[in-house]
Coordinates of C-alpha atoms and ligand atoms in Angstrom, one line a residue:
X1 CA 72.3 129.4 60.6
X2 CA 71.6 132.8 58.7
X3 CA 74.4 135.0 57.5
X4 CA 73.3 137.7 60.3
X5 CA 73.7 135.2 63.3
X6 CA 77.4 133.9 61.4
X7 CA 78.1 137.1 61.7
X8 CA 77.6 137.8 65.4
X9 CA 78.2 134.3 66.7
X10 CA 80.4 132.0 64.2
X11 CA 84.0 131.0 65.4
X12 CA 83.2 132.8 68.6
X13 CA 81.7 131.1 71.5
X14 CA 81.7 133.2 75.0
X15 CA 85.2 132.8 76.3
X16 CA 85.8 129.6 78.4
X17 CA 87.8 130.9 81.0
X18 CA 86.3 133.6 82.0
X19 CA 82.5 133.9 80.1
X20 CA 83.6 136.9 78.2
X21 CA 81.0 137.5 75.9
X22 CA 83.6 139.3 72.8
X23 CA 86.6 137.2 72.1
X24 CA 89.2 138.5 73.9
X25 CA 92.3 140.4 72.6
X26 CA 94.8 137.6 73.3
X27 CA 97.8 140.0 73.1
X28 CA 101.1 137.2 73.5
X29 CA 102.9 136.1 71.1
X30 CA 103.9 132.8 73.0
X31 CA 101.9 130.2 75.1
X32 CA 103.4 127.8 77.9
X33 CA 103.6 124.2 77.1
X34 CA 103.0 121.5 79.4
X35 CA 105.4 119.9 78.6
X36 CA 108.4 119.9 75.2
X37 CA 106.4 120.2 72.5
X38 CA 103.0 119.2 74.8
X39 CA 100.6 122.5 74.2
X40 CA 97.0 123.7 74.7
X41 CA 96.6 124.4 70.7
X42 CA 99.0 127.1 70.2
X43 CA 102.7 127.7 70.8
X44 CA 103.7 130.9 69.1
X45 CA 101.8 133.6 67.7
X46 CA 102.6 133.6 64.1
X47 CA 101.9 130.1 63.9
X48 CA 97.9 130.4 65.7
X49 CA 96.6 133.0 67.9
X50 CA 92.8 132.3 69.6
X51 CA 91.9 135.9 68.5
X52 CA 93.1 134.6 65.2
X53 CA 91.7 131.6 65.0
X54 CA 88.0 133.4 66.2
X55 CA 88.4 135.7 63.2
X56 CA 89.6 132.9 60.8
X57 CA 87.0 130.9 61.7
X58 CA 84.1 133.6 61.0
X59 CA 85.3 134.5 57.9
X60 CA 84.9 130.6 56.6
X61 CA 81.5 130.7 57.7
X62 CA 80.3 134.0 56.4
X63 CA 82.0 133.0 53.0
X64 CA 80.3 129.8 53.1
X65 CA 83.8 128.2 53.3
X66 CA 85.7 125.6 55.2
X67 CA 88.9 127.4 56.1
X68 CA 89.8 130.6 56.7
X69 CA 93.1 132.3 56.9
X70 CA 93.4 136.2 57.7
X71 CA 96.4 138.4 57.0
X72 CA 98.1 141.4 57.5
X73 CA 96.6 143.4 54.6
X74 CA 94.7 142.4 51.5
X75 CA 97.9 142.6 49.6
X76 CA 99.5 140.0 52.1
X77 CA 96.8 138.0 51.5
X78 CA 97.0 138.1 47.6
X79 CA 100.6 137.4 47.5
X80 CA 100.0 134.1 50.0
X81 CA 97.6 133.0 47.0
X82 CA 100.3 133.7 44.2
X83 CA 103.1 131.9 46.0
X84 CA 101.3 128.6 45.6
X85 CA 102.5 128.7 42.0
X86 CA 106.3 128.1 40.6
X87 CA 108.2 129.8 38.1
X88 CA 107.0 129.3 34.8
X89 CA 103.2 129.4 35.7
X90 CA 100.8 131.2 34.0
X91 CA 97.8 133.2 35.6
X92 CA 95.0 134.8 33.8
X93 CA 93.8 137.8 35.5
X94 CA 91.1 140.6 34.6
X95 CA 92.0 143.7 32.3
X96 CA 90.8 146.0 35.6
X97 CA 92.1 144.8 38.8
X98 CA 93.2 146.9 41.9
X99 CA 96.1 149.2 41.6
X100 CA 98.6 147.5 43.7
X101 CA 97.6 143.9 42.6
X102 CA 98.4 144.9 38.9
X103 CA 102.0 146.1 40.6
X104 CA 102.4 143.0 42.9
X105 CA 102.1 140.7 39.9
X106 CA 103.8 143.0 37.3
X107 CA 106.7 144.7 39.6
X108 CA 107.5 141.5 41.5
X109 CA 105.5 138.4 39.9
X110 CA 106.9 139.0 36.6
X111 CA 110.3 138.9 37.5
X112 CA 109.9 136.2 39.5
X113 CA 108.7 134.4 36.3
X114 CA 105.3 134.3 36.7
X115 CA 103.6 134.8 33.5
X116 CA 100.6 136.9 34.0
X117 CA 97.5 137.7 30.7
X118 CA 95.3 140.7 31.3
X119 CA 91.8 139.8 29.3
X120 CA 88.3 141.2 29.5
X121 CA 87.2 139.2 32.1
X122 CA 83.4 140.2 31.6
X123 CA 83.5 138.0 28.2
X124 CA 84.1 134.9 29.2
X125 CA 85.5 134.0 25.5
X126 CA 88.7 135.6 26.2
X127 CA 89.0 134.1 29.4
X128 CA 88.7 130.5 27.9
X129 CA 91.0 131.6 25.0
X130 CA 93.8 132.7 27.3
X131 CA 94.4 129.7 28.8
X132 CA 97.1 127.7 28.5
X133 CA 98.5 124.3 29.5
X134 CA 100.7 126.0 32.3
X135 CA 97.9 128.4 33.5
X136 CA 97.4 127.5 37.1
X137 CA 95.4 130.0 38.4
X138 CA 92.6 132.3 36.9
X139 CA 91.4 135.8 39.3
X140 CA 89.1 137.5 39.0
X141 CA 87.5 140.7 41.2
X142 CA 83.8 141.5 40.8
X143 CA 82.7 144.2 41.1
X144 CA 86.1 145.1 39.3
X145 CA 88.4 148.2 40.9
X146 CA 87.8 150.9 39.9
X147 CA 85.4 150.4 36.5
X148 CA 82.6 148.1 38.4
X149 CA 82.2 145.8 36.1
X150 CA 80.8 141.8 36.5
X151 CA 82.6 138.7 36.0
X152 CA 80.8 135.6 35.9
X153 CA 81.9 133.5 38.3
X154 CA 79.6 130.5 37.7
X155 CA 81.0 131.0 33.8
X156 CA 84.8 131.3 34.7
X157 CA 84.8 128.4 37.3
X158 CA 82.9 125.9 34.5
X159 CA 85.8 127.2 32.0
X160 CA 88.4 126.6 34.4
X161 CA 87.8 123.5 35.8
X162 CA 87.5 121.9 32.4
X163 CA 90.2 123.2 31.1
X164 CA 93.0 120.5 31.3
X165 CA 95.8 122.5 33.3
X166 CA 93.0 122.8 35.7
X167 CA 93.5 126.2 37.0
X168 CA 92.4 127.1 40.5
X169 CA 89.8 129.9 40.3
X170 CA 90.4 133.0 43.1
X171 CA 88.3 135.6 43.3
X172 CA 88.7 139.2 45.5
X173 CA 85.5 139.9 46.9
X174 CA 86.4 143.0 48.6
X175 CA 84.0 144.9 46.9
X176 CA 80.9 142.9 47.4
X177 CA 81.7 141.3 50.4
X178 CA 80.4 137.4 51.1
X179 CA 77.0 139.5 52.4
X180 CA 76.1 140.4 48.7
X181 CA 78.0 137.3 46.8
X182 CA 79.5 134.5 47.9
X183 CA 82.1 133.1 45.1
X184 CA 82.8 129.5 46.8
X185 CA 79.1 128.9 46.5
X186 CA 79.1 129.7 42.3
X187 CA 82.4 127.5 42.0
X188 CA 85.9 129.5 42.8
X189 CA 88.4 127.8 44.5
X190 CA 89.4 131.0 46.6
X191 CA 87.9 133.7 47.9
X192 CA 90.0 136.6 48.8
X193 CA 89.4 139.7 51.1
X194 CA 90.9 143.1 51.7
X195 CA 89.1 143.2 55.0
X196 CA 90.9 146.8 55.3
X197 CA 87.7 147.7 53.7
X198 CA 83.8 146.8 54.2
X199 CA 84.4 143.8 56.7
X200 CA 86.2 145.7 59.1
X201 CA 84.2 148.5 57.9
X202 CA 85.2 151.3 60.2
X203 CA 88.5 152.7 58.7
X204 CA 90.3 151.6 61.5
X205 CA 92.4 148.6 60.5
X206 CA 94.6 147.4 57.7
X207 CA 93.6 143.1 57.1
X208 CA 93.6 140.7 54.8
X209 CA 91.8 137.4 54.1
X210 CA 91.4 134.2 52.0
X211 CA 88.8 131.6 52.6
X212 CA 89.0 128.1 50.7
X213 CA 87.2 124.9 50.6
X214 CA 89.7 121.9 49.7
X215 CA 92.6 121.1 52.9
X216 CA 95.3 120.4 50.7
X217 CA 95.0 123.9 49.2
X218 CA 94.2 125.5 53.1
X219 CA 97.5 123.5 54.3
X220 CA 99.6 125.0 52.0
X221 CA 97.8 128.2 52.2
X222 CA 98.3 128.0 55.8
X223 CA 102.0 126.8 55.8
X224 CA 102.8 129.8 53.7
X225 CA 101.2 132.2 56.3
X226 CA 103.0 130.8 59.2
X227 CA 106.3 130.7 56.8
X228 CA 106.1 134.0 55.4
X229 CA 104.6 135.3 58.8
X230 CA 102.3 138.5 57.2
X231 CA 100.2 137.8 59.9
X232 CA 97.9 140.5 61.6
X233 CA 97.9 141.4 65.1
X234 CA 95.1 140.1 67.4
X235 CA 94.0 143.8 68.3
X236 CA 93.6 143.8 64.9
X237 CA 91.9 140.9 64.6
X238 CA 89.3 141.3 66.9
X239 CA 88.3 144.9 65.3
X240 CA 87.7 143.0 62.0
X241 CA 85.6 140.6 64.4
X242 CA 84.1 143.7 65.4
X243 CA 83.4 145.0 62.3
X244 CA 82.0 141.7 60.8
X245 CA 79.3 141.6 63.4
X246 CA 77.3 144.5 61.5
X247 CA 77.9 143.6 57.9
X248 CA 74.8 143.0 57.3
X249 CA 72.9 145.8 58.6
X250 CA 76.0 148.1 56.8
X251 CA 75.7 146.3 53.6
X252 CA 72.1 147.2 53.2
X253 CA 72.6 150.8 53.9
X254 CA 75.6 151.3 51.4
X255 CA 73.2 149.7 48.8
X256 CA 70.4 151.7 49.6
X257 CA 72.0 155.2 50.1
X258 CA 74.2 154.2 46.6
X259 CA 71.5 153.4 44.6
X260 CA 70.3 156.6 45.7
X261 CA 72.9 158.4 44.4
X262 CA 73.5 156.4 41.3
X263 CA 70.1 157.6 40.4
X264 CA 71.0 161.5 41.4
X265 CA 73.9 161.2 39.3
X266 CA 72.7 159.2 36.4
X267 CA 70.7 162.6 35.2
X268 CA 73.1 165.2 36.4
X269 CA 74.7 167.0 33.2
X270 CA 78.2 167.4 34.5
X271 CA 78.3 163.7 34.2
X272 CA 79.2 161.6 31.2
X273 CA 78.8 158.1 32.4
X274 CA 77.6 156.7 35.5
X275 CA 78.8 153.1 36.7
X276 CA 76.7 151.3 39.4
X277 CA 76.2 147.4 39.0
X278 CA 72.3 147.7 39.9
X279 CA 71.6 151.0 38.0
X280 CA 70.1 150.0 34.6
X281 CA 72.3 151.5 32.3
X282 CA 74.8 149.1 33.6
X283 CA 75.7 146.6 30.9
X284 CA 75.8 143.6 33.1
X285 CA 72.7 144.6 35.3
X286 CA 71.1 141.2 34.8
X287 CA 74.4 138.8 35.7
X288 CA 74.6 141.1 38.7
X289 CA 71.2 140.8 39.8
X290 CA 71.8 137.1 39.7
X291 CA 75.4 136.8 41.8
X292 CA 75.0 139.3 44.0
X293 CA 71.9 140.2 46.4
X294 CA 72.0 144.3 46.1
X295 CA 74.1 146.5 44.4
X296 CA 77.1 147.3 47.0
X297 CA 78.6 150.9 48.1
X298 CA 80.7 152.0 45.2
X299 CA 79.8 154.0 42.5
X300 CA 82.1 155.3 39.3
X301 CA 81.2 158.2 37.5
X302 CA 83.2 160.1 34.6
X303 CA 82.7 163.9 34.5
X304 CA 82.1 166.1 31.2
X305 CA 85.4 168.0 31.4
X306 CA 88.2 164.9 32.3
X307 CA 90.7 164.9 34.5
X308 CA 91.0 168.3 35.5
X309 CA 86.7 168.5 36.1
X310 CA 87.5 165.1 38.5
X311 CA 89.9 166.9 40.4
X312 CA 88.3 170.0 40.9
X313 CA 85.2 167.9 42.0
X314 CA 87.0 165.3 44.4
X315 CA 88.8 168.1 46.4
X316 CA 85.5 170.2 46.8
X317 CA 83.0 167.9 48.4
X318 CA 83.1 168.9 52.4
X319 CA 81.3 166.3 54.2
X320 CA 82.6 162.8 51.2
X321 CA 86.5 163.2 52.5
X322 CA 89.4 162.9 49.8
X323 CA 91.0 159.6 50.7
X324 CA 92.3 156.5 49.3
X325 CA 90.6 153.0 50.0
X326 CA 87.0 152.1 50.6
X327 CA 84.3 150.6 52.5
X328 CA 84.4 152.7 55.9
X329 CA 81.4 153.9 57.6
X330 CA 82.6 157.6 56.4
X331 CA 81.9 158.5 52.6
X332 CA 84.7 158.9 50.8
X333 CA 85.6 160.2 47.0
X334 CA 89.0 159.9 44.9
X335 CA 90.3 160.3 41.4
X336 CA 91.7 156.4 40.6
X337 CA 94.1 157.3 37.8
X338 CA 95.9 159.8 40.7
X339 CA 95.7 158.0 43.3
X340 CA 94.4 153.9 43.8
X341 CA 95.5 153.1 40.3
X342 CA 98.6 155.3 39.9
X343 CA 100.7 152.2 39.3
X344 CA 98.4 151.4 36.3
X345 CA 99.3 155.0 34.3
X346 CA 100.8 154.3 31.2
X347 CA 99.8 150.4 30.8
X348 CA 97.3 148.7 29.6
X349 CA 95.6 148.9 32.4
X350 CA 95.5 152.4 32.8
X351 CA 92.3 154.2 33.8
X352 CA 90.0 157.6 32.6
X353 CA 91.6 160.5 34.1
X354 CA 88.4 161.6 34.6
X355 CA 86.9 159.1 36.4
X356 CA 85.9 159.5 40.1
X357 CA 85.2 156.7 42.7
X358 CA 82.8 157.4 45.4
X359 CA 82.7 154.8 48.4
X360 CA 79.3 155.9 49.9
X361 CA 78.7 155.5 53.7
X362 CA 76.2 155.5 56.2
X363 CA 75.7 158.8 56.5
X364 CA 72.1 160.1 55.7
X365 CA 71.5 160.0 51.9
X366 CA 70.4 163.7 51.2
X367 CA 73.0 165.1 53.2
X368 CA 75.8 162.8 50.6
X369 CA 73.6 164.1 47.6
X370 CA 73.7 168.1 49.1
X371 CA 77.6 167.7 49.1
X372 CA 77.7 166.2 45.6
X373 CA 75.3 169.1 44.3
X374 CA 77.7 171.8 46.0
X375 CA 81.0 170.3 44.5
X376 CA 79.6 169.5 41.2
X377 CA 78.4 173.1 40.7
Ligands
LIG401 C1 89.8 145.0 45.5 C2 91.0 145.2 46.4 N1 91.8 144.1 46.6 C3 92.9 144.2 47.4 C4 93.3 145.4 48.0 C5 94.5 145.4 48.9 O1 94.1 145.5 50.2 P1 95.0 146.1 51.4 O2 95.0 147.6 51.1 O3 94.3 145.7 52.6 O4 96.4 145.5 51.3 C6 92.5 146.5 47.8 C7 92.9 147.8 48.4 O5 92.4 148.8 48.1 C8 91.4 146.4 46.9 O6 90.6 147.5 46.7

């Protein structure tokens, strides 16, 4: 079936008791048994929920995957991925990663004794050359947060899975969604989601996700969830399920309104440097035309006049509200090295100042451009 009918139907058949065409909200967090330790399928909700398991099962589909998992947040599902690996492990992760993932694996990670290697992840030289024979896991995110850049996934999965420590490949697709770019398909082990953001789509939920392909790797993934227990809620759940059923539809609009705007801003003078992944001043325009199907909502732009010019600029749009995270059907607009990235200031990782994310929504395009024009003048 088509992504657009996976997204409507997949995982959720109408309701067998009772013909309810949306899954229903099974708020309990236990289910009678028939007998000790005889059940229908479930017997406690950290362990499986039907709301869960609707969701779960959707997000496998749409990522092209066999199992899915959801969590409590993205960052609940990024640390169920990490805890596969032991003390003494090595990861190789790219050089501009989200904000709180860079302080998951640096603040807690680290001194835990994971040994973590920030590279260039758009060269895939330096990806190879950081590997080592205890590197058991490579991630990646493409489109990266908050500079947009592309990492080859085809590229990175071919260097991992040669290598002889044969590290598993996970890649956050939060940014693209499995919509524009589906990372099983081009050879990652993992595909993980911050379904805070475009899949539940309506700033109304905090979720997480990881889809995956092999059992062995979904058992443990799944004995971790049940074991840790950073489960979401099945109200949560089914707005995610909710959310997923327009992807498509929103998906296509955030591209088209964002390449608008990439194009309005690419000319403006107040601004230095535009960063859109299907603009064609990007550097990787071609390896992104080829992994992902349209260019995705987010646009990065660094103002003549740094820090101080973003600020001023980010807290005088109107209509584009000031906020952190991403996705929503509302625009929204916020300085990284303030705010999303602040755990990155003063590390290698540490971002412009002066660069400005825009998360561009569904609102009509020339209303989006006539705030931009207002607060960059
Ligand atoms: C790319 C990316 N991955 C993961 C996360 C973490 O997700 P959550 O905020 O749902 O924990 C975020 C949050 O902004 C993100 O942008």
């Amino acid at each position: 079936m088509h992504f657009e009918t996976l997204s409507i139907h997949a995982g959720q058949p109408p309701d067998p008791a009772t013909g309810a065409v949306m899954t229903p909200i099974y708020q309990t967090s236990t289910y009678v048994q028939d007998g000790v330790g005889r059940h229908r399928g479930y017997e406690y909700s950290r362990t499986g929920n039907p709301t869960r398991a609707a969701l779960e099962a959707c997000l496998a589909a749409l990522e092209g995957g066999q199992y899915g998992l959801a969590f409590s947040s993205g960052m609940a599902a990024t640390d169920a991925v990490l805890r596969l690996f032991s003390p003494g492990d090595h990861v190789v992760a790219g050089n501009d990663v989200y904000g709180g993932t860079y302080r998951l694996f640096e603040r807690l990670l680290r001194p835990y004794g994971l040994d973590f290697s920030y590279v260039d992840a758009t060269d895939m030289d330096q990806v190879k050359a950081a590997l080592r024979p205890n590197t058991r896991l490579v991630w990646l995110e493409t489109p990266t947060n908050p500079l947009l850049s592309i990492c080859d996934i085809r590229g990175a999965s071919e260097i991992a899975h040669s290598h002889p420590s044969q590290p598993l490949l996970a890649v956050d697709n939060t940014f693209a969604t499995p919509y524009l770019q589906r990372p099983l398909e081009l050879g990652a082990d993992i595909a993980i989601h911050s379904t805070t953001k475009y899949l539940g789509g309506h700033s109304d939920v905090v979720g997480g996700a990881v889809v995956a392909n092999d059992p062995a790797l979904h058992q443990q993934l799944a004995f971790l969830q049940n074991a840790v227990g950073a489960v979401p809620g099945p109200m949560d759940c089914f707005l995610v399920l909710r959310g997923l059923k327009t992807l498509p539809l929103r998906m296509e609009r955030h591209s088209a309104n964002a390449e608008k705007i990439a194009e309005y801003l690419a000319t403006h003078t107040r601004v230095a440097r535009l960063i859109y992944p299907f603009h064609t001043s990007h550097p990787q325009i071609e390896l992104a035309r080829r992994q992902m199907h349209s260019g995705g909502g987010m646009i990065s732009f660094v103002l003549r006049g740094g820090a101080l010019a973003a600020r001023r600029v980010a807290e005088s749009t109107r209509l584009i509200a000031l906020a952190e995270s991403l996705g929503g059907v509302e625009s929204l607009i916020e300085v990284p090295a303030a705010m999303t990235h602040a755990s990155t200031v003063n590390s290698p990782l540490a971002v412009d100042p002066g660069l400005i994310r825009l998360s561009v929504g569904l609102e009509h395009v020339d209303d989006l451009i006539e705030d931009l024009e207002r607060a960059l003048a």
